[in-house]
Amino acid sequence: MNRKARVEELRRMLNEQGLDGILITQPQNSLYLSGFGPSVQPDEIEGALFITEDDSILMTDFRYLEQAEREAPAFRLFKVERADEGMVKALPGLLEGVGAKRVGFEAEHLTFARYQKWASALEGSEWVPTSGLVEEIRAIKDQDEIEAIRKAVALADETYAYLREYIRPGLTEREVAWEAEVYMRQGGAEKIAFDLIIAGGPNGALPHATTTERALREGEPVVIDIGARVESYHSDLTRTLYLGEPDARFQEVYALVRRAQESALEGIRGGMKGKEADGLARQVIEEAGYGEDFGHGLGHGVGLAVHEKPRATKRSEEELQPGMTLTVEPGIYITGWGGVRIEDMVVIREEGVEVLSRASKEPTLLSPGIL
Ligand code: ZN
Ligand code: ZN
C-alpha cells in the first residue's frame, strides 16, 4: 500500500467511527502515513498530522519545515509557532476552517497532561479517544516494507555470524554488546533496534535481561538477542550459544526449544489466531514438563516498531493475516541456571510462513578461546 492508500484506509476507518478527523501524534504512525518522521522524543511532540475526509495537514514548526516539505509532499504544511504549544494555539482555527467537530486522538500516545491542555483549547469540539487505527493498517506490510525488513534481518544475521567468531569466555556482556552494535552501525544500520541483550549463565534466565559487566564463562549458555534498524524498519533475532561442550541439561532444553520453534514454524498459517500459533510451540514445551518456564508469548509483529501488531500470545484473538510479520521465539528460563531462546522473523503467507532469519542454530561454540 502506498502512502495515499494508507491515508484512504484511515479515512474509511474515520467514517466507520463517525469522526470528522483525527490527530496523529505517534511518530511512527506519522512516518507511515506521511513520510515525515520527526525525531522521537518521548516527552515532546515535534509534529502532528491532522487528517480529515478531504484534507491532509502536517503541523510542525520552523525546525522541521524543510524536512517536512521534502518528506511529506502529499501533505499541506501548516506552520505553528513551536510544535506542541503552538499546535494547541493553532488547532481551534484549523478545526473550524475544515469544519471538524468530532475529532479523534491517539489515546495510547497522547499523555494525560497533554490531553487536558488540548481538550481545554478545543472546547467547541468533541475529543474522541481512538486506539490502534493506524497500527492496524501498519500490521500488513507491502513489498517495499518487506524489502527493508529483509535488509534489517540480513544485517542481524551477519552480525550474529560475526559474534560467533568473536565471542569467548572472559569478555563481559557489555563488551560483546558493544562489539555487536559497532558491527551493525558499520554494516549500515541507522541504529540498533533496541538495547542488545547478551546474557550469560544465570542472567539468561531473565527474558529481558540487560547487559552487565559480568564476564562470560566457559560451560554456560549465552542468550544473544540483537536487531538493527534499516530504512526505518527493524529486525529482531535471538540465538543461544553454549560456550564449550554442552552438558546434558543444555542439550535437553535446547533441543526442546528448537522442537517447539519448529512446530510453530511448520504449523503457522494465514488466518490462524495469535493464540493458536502460540499454542503450537507451547504445547511441545508443556508436554515436556517445562510449561511454567515459558513465561512469555510466542511472538510479535515487527516493522517501524520492534513490537507491534499482531501479538501471538496465550490469549491473543488477533488474526494472523498474510503479509504480517511475526517473530517466533519460544524460550525456557530456569532461575539460577540460565535460559534458552531461539527467535526467527517470518512473514505470514496464505499456506504457511516465509522464514526471513538465516542465522545458524548450531548452539555449540568451540572457539579458539575455549579450546
Ligand atoms: Zn528479540
Ligand atoms: Zn522479539
Short mmCIF file of N, CA and C in Angstrom, two decimals, residues 111-228:
data_model
loop_
_atom_site.label_atom_id
_atom_site.label_comp_id
_atom_site.label_asym_id
_atom_site.label_seq_id
_atom_site.Cartn_x
_atom_site.Cartn_y
_atom_site.Cartn_z
N THR A 111 -0.31 11.96 26.15
CA THR A 111 -0.28 11.86 27.62
C THR A 111 -1.50 12.55 28.21
N PHE A 112 -1.79 12.23 29.45
CA PHE A 112 -2.96 12.81 30.11
C PHE A 112 -2.79 14.32 30.24
N ALA A 113 -1.58 14.75 30.58
CA ALA A 113 -1.34 16.19 30.74
C ALA A 113 -1.60 16.93 29.43
N ARG A 114 -1.12 16.34 28.34
CA ARG A 114 -1.29 17.00 27.06
C ARG A 114 -2.76 16.97 26.64
N TYR A 115 -3.41 15.87 26.91
CA TYR A 115 -4.84 15.76 26.60
C TYR A 115 -5.62 16.89 27.26
N GLN A 116 -5.31 17.13 28.54
CA GLN A 116 -6.04 18.18 29.26
C GLN A 116 -5.83 19.54 28.62
N LYS A 117 -4.58 19.79 28.24
CA LYS A 117 -4.27 21.08 27.61
C LYS A 117 -5.03 21.23 26.30
N TRP A 118 -4.97 20.19 25.49
CA TRP A 118 -5.58 20.25 24.17
C TRP A 118 -7.10 20.29 24.26
N ALA A 119 -7.63 19.50 25.15
CA ALA A 119 -9.09 19.44 25.26
C ALA A 119 -9.65 20.79 25.70
N SER A 120 -8.92 21.48 26.59
CA SER A 120 -9.45 22.76 27.06
C SER A 120 -9.34 23.82 25.97
N ALA A 121 -8.34 23.66 25.09
CA ALA A 121 -8.22 24.62 23.98
C ALA A 121 -9.26 24.35 22.90
N LEU A 122 -9.88 23.21 22.95
CA LEU A 122 -10.80 22.81 21.89
C LEU A 122 -12.19 22.56 22.43
N GLU A 123 -12.62 23.46 23.27
CA GLU A 123 -13.89 23.23 23.96
C GLU A 123 -15.07 23.06 23.02
N GLY A 124 -15.02 23.70 21.88
CA GLY A 124 -16.15 23.64 20.96
C GLY A 124 -16.28 22.30 20.23
N SER A 125 -15.26 21.43 20.32
CA SER A 125 -15.34 20.18 19.56
C SER A 125 -15.30 18.97 20.49
N GLU A 126 -15.76 17.87 19.94
CA GLU A 126 -15.74 16.65 20.74
C GLU A 126 -14.43 15.92 20.48
N TRP A 127 -13.81 15.48 21.52
CA TRP A 127 -12.46 14.95 21.51
C TRP A 127 -12.55 13.46 21.81
N VAL A 128 -12.35 12.60 20.82
CA VAL A 128 -12.69 11.18 20.96
C VAL A 128 -11.43 10.29 20.98
N PRO A 129 -11.25 9.50 22.04
CA PRO A 129 -10.07 8.60 22.06
C PRO A 129 -10.20 7.49 21.02
N THR A 130 -9.12 7.23 20.29
CA THR A 130 -9.10 6.08 19.37
C THR A 130 -7.90 5.21 19.76
N SER A 131 -7.95 3.98 19.33
CA SER A 131 -6.88 3.05 19.72
C SER A 131 -6.49 2.16 18.55
N GLY A 132 -5.22 2.23 18.17
CA GLY A 132 -4.66 1.26 17.24
C GLY A 132 -5.17 1.32 15.80
N LEU A 133 -5.71 2.46 15.36
CA LEU A 133 -6.22 2.52 13.98
C LEU A 133 -5.09 2.39 12.97
N VAL A 134 -4.12 3.30 13.06
CA VAL A 134 -3.01 3.25 12.09
C VAL A 134 -2.18 1.98 12.31
N GLU A 135 -2.07 1.57 13.56
CA GLU A 135 -1.31 0.35 13.87
C GLU A 135 -1.93 -0.85 13.14
N GLU A 136 -3.25 -0.85 13.00
CA GLU A 136 -3.90 -1.96 12.32
C GLU A 136 -3.53 -1.97 10.83
N ILE A 137 -3.46 -0.79 10.24
CA ILE A 137 -3.06 -0.73 8.82
C ILE A 137 -1.59 -1.14 8.68
N ARG A 138 -0.79 -0.68 9.64
CA ARG A 138 0.65 -0.99 9.61
C ARG A 138 0.96 -2.48 9.72
N ALA A 139 0.06 -3.22 10.31
CA ALA A 139 0.34 -4.64 10.58
C ALA A 139 0.61 -5.42 9.30
N ILE A 140 -0.08 -5.07 8.23
CA ILE A 140 0.14 -5.79 6.96
C ILE A 140 1.13 -5.01 6.12
N LYS A 141 2.24 -5.67 5.82
CA LYS A 141 3.34 -4.99 5.14
C LYS A 141 3.23 -5.09 3.62
N ASP A 142 3.63 -4.02 2.94
CA ASP A 142 3.69 -4.10 1.48
C ASP A 142 5.10 -4.55 1.06
N GLN A 143 5.28 -4.70 -0.23
CA GLN A 143 6.52 -5.24 -0.76
C GLN A 143 7.74 -4.41 -0.35
N ASP A 144 7.62 -3.09 -0.43
CA ASP A 144 8.75 -2.23 -0.07
C ASP A 144 9.12 -2.37 1.40
N GLU A 145 8.10 -2.48 2.22
CA GLU A 145 8.36 -2.65 3.65
C GLU A 145 9.08 -3.97 3.92
N ILE A 146 8.60 -5.03 3.25
CA ILE A 146 9.24 -6.35 3.44
C ILE A 146 10.70 -6.29 2.98
N GLU A 147 10.95 -5.56 1.90
CA GLU A 147 12.34 -5.45 1.42
C GLU A 147 13.23 -4.77 2.45
N ALA A 148 12.73 -3.70 3.07
CA ALA A 148 13.51 -3.02 4.10
C ALA A 148 13.73 -3.95 5.29
N ILE A 149 12.70 -4.69 5.65
CA ILE A 149 12.81 -5.63 6.77
C ILE A 149 13.84 -6.72 6.45
N ARG A 150 13.82 -7.19 5.21
CA ARG A 150 14.82 -8.20 4.81
C ARG A 150 16.24 -7.69 5.04
N LYS A 151 16.47 -6.43 4.72
CA LYS A 151 17.81 -5.87 4.90
C LYS A 151 18.17 -5.82 6.38
N ALA A 152 17.21 -5.42 7.19
CA ALA A 152 17.48 -5.36 8.64
C ALA A 152 17.73 -6.76 9.21
N VAL A 153 16.99 -7.73 8.70
CA VAL A 153 17.17 -9.12 9.16
C VAL A 153 18.54 -9.64 8.71
N ALA A 154 18.90 -9.36 7.47
CA ALA A 154 20.18 -9.84 6.95
C ALA A 154 21.34 -9.28 7.77
N LEU A 155 21.20 -8.02 8.18
CA LEU A 155 22.27 -7.40 8.96
C LEU A 155 22.38 -8.04 10.35
N ALA A 156 21.25 -8.38 10.94
CA ALA A 156 21.28 -9.06 12.24
C ALA A 156 21.92 -10.45 12.07
N ASP A 157 21.55 -11.14 11.00
CA ASP A 157 22.14 -12.47 10.73
C ASP A 157 23.66 -12.38 10.62
N GLU A 158 24.09 -11.37 9.86
CA GLU A 158 25.53 -11.20 9.62
C GLU A 158 26.26 -10.85 10.92
N THR A 159 25.61 -10.01 11.72
CA THR A 159 26.21 -9.62 12.99
C THR A 159 26.36 -10.84 13.89
N TYR A 160 25.34 -11.69 13.86
CA TYR A 160 25.41 -12.90 14.69
C TYR A 160 26.54 -13.81 14.22
N ALA A 161 26.69 -13.96 12.91
CA ALA A 161 27.77 -14.80 12.39
C ALA A 161 29.12 -14.25 12.87
N TYR A 162 29.22 -12.93 12.87
CA TYR A 162 30.45 -12.31 13.35
C TYR A 162 30.66 -12.58 14.84
N LEU A 163 29.59 -12.47 15.63
CA LEU A 163 29.72 -12.69 17.07
C LEU A 163 30.17 -14.12 17.37
N ARG A 164 29.75 -15.04 16.55
CA ARG A 164 30.17 -16.44 16.77
C ARG A 164 31.70 -16.57 16.68
N GLU A 165 32.30 -15.73 15.88
CA GLU A 165 33.76 -15.74 15.78
C GLU A 165 34.40 -14.98 16.94
N TYR A 166 33.70 -13.95 17.36
CA TYR A 166 34.28 -13.00 18.31
C TYR A 166 34.15 -13.45 19.77
N ILE A 167 33.00 -14.01 20.09
CA ILE A 167 32.67 -14.25 21.50
C ILE A 167 33.57 -15.31 22.12
N ARG A 168 33.96 -15.09 23.37
CA ARG A 168 34.77 -16.09 24.08
C ARG A 168 34.69 -15.81 25.59
N PRO A 169 34.96 -16.83 26.37
CA PRO A 169 34.92 -16.63 27.82
C PRO A 169 35.89 -15.51 28.21
N GLY A 170 35.51 -14.75 29.22
CA GLY A 170 36.36 -13.66 29.68
C GLY A 170 35.86 -12.31 29.22
N LEU A 171 35.19 -12.26 28.08
CA LEU A 171 34.61 -10.99 27.64
C LEU A 171 33.37 -10.71 28.49
N THR A 172 33.13 -9.44 28.81
CA THR A 172 31.92 -9.12 29.56
C THR A 172 30.75 -9.01 28.58
N GLU A 173 29.55 -9.14 29.14
CA GLU A 173 28.34 -8.99 28.31
C GLU A 173 28.35 -7.65 27.58
N ARG A 174 28.75 -6.61 28.29
CA ARG A 174 28.76 -5.27 27.68
C ARG A 174 29.75 -5.17 26.54
N GLU A 175 30.89 -5.80 26.70
CA GLU A 175 31.88 -5.76 25.62
C GLU A 175 31.32 -6.42 24.36
N VAL A 176 30.64 -7.54 24.54
CA VAL A 176 30.08 -8.24 23.38
C VAL A 176 28.96 -7.41 22.75
N ALA A 177 28.13 -6.81 23.60
CA ALA A 177 27.01 -5.99 23.09
C ALA A 177 27.55 -4.80 22.29
N TRP A 178 28.60 -4.19 22.79
CA TRP A 178 29.18 -3.04 22.09
C TRP A 178 29.77 -3.46 20.74
N GLU A 179 30.47 -4.61 20.75
CA GLU A 179 31.04 -5.12 19.51
C GLU A 179 29.93 -5.34 18.47
N ALA A 180 28.81 -5.88 18.92
CA ALA A 180 27.68 -6.14 18.01
C ALA A 180 27.12 -4.81 17.50
N GLU A 181 27.03 -3.84 18.39
CA GLU A 181 26.49 -2.53 17.99
C GLU A 181 27.38 -1.87 16.93
N VAL A 182 28.67 -1.89 17.17
CA VAL A 182 29.60 -1.28 16.21
C VAL A 182 29.50 -1.99 14.87
N TYR A 183 29.44 -3.32 14.92
CA TYR A 183 29.36 -4.10 13.68
C TYR A 183 28.11 -3.71 12.88
N MET A 184 27.01 -3.58 13.59
CA MET A 184 25.75 -3.21 12.90
C MET A 184 25.82 -1.82 12.31
N ARG A 185 26.33 -0.87 13.07
CA ARG A 185 26.40 0.50 12.57
C ARG A 185 27.32 0.58 11.36
N GLN A 186 28.45 -0.13 11.43
CA GLN A 186 29.36 -0.11 10.28
C GLN A 186 28.75 -0.82 9.10
N GLY A 187 27.84 -1.76 9.36
CA GLY A 187 27.19 -2.51 8.28
C GLY A 187 25.99 -1.79 7.69
N GLY A 188 25.72 -0.55 8.16
CA GLY A 188 24.66 0.22 7.54
C GLY A 188 23.42 0.43 8.38
N ALA A 189 23.42 -0.02 9.62
CA ALA A 189 22.24 0.21 10.47
C ALA A 189 22.14 1.69 10.82
N GLU A 190 20.93 2.24 10.80
CA GLU A 190 20.72 3.61 11.26
C GLU A 190 20.90 3.67 12.76
N LYS A 191 20.51 2.58 13.39
CA LYS A 191 20.53 2.47 14.85
C LYS A 191 20.49 1.00 15.17
N ILE A 192 20.72 0.68 16.44
CA ILE A 192 20.36 -0.67 16.87
C ILE A 192 18.86 -0.62 17.18
N ALA A 193 18.20 -1.75 17.05
CA ALA A 193 16.73 -1.77 17.15
C ALA A 193 16.26 -1.61 18.60
N PHE A 194 17.09 -2.03 19.54
CA PHE A 194 16.76 -1.97 20.98
C PHE A 194 18.08 -2.20 21.72
N ASP A 195 18.07 -2.06 23.03
CA ASP A 195 19.29 -2.35 23.79
C ASP A 195 19.60 -3.84 23.62
N LEU A 196 20.71 -4.11 22.96
CA LEU A 196 21.04 -5.50 22.63
C LEU A 196 21.21 -6.31 23.91
N ILE A 197 20.78 -7.55 23.85
CA ILE A 197 20.86 -8.41 25.03
C ILE A 197 21.94 -9.47 24.83
N ILE A 198 22.92 -9.46 25.72
CA ILE A 198 23.90 -10.54 25.80
C ILE A 198 23.81 -11.01 27.24
N ALA A 199 23.29 -12.21 27.45
CA ALA A 199 23.01 -12.65 28.82
C ALA A 199 23.66 -13.99 29.07
N GLY A 200 24.73 -13.98 29.87
CA GLY A 200 25.49 -15.19 30.14
C GLY A 200 24.99 -15.92 31.38
N GLY A 201 25.01 -17.24 31.35
CA GLY A 201 24.68 -18.07 32.52
C GLY A 201 23.37 -17.64 33.14
N PRO A 202 23.35 -17.46 34.47
CA PRO A 202 22.09 -17.18 35.18
C PRO A 202 21.38 -15.93 34.66
N ASN A 203 22.12 -14.97 34.12
CA ASN A 203 21.46 -13.76 33.60
C ASN A 203 20.50 -14.09 32.46
N GLY A 204 20.75 -15.19 31.77
CA GLY A 204 19.88 -15.60 30.67
C GLY A 204 18.51 -16.06 31.13
N ALA A 205 18.33 -16.23 32.44
CA ALA A 205 17.03 -16.66 32.95
C ALA A 205 16.02 -15.52 32.96
N LEU A 206 16.49 -14.29 32.74
CA LEU A 206 15.58 -13.14 32.66
C LEU A 206 15.30 -12.88 31.19
N PRO A 207 14.04 -13.06 30.75
CA PRO A 207 13.74 -12.91 29.32
C PRO A 207 14.17 -11.55 28.77
N HIS A 208 14.08 -10.49 29.60
CA HIS A 208 14.51 -9.19 29.12
C HIS A 208 15.71 -8.69 29.88
N ALA A 209 16.71 -9.56 29.99
CA ALA A 209 17.92 -9.21 30.71
C ALA A 209 18.54 -7.96 30.10
N THR A 210 19.24 -7.19 30.94
CA THR A 210 20.06 -6.11 30.39
C THR A 210 21.49 -6.62 30.42
N THR A 211 22.36 -5.99 29.67
CA THR A 211 23.75 -6.46 29.69
C THR A 211 24.44 -5.91 30.94
N THR A 212 25.34 -6.71 31.47
CA THR A 212 26.04 -6.33 32.71
C THR A 212 27.55 -6.42 32.49
N GLU A 213 28.27 -6.14 33.55
CA GLU A 213 29.73 -6.24 33.50
C GLU A 213 30.21 -7.66 33.78
N ARG A 214 29.28 -8.57 33.91
CA ARG A 214 29.66 -9.96 34.20
C ARG A 214 30.41 -10.55 33.00
N ALA A 215 31.50 -11.24 33.29
CA ALA A 215 32.27 -11.88 32.23
C ALA A 215 31.65 -13.24 31.89
N LEU A 216 31.65 -13.57 30.60
CA LEU A 216 31.14 -14.87 30.15
C LEU A 216 32.10 -15.96 30.61
N ARG A 217 31.53 -17.12 30.91
CA ARG A 217 32.38 -18.22 31.39
C ARG A 217 32.20 -19.44 30.52
N GLU A 218 33.22 -20.23 30.50
CA GLU A 218 33.12 -21.49 29.78
C GLU A 218 32.12 -22.39 30.52
N GLY A 219 31.36 -23.19 29.74
CA GLY A 219 30.43 -24.11 30.37
C GLY A 219 29.12 -23.47 30.79
N GLU A 220 28.69 -22.45 30.05
CA GLU A 220 27.37 -21.87 30.34
C GLU A 220 26.73 -21.36 29.06
N PRO A 221 25.38 -21.30 29.07
CA PRO A 221 24.69 -20.77 27.89
C PRO A 221 24.77 -19.25 27.83
N VAL A 222 24.69 -18.71 26.64
CA VAL A 222 24.62 -17.26 26.45
C VAL A 222 23.46 -16.96 25.52
N VAL A 223 22.53 -16.13 25.98
CA VAL A 223 21.40 -15.70 25.14
C VAL A 223 21.80 -14.40 24.45
N ILE A 224 21.66 -14.40 23.13
CA ILE A 224 22.05 -13.23 22.33
C ILE A 224 20.82 -12.75 21.56
N ASP A 225 20.33 -11.56 21.91
CA ASP A 225 19.11 -11.03 21.27
C ASP A 225 19.48 -9.69 20.66
N ILE A 226 19.51 -9.64 19.33
CA ILE A 226 20.01 -8.44 18.65
C ILE A 226 19.06 -8.02 17.52
N GLY A 227 19.17 -6.78 17.11
CA GLY A 227 18.35 -6.29 16.00
C GLY A 227 18.89 -4.97 15.51
N ALA A 228 18.61 -4.69 14.23
CA ALA A 228 19.10 -3.46 13.62
C ALA A 228 17.93 -2.68 13.04
#
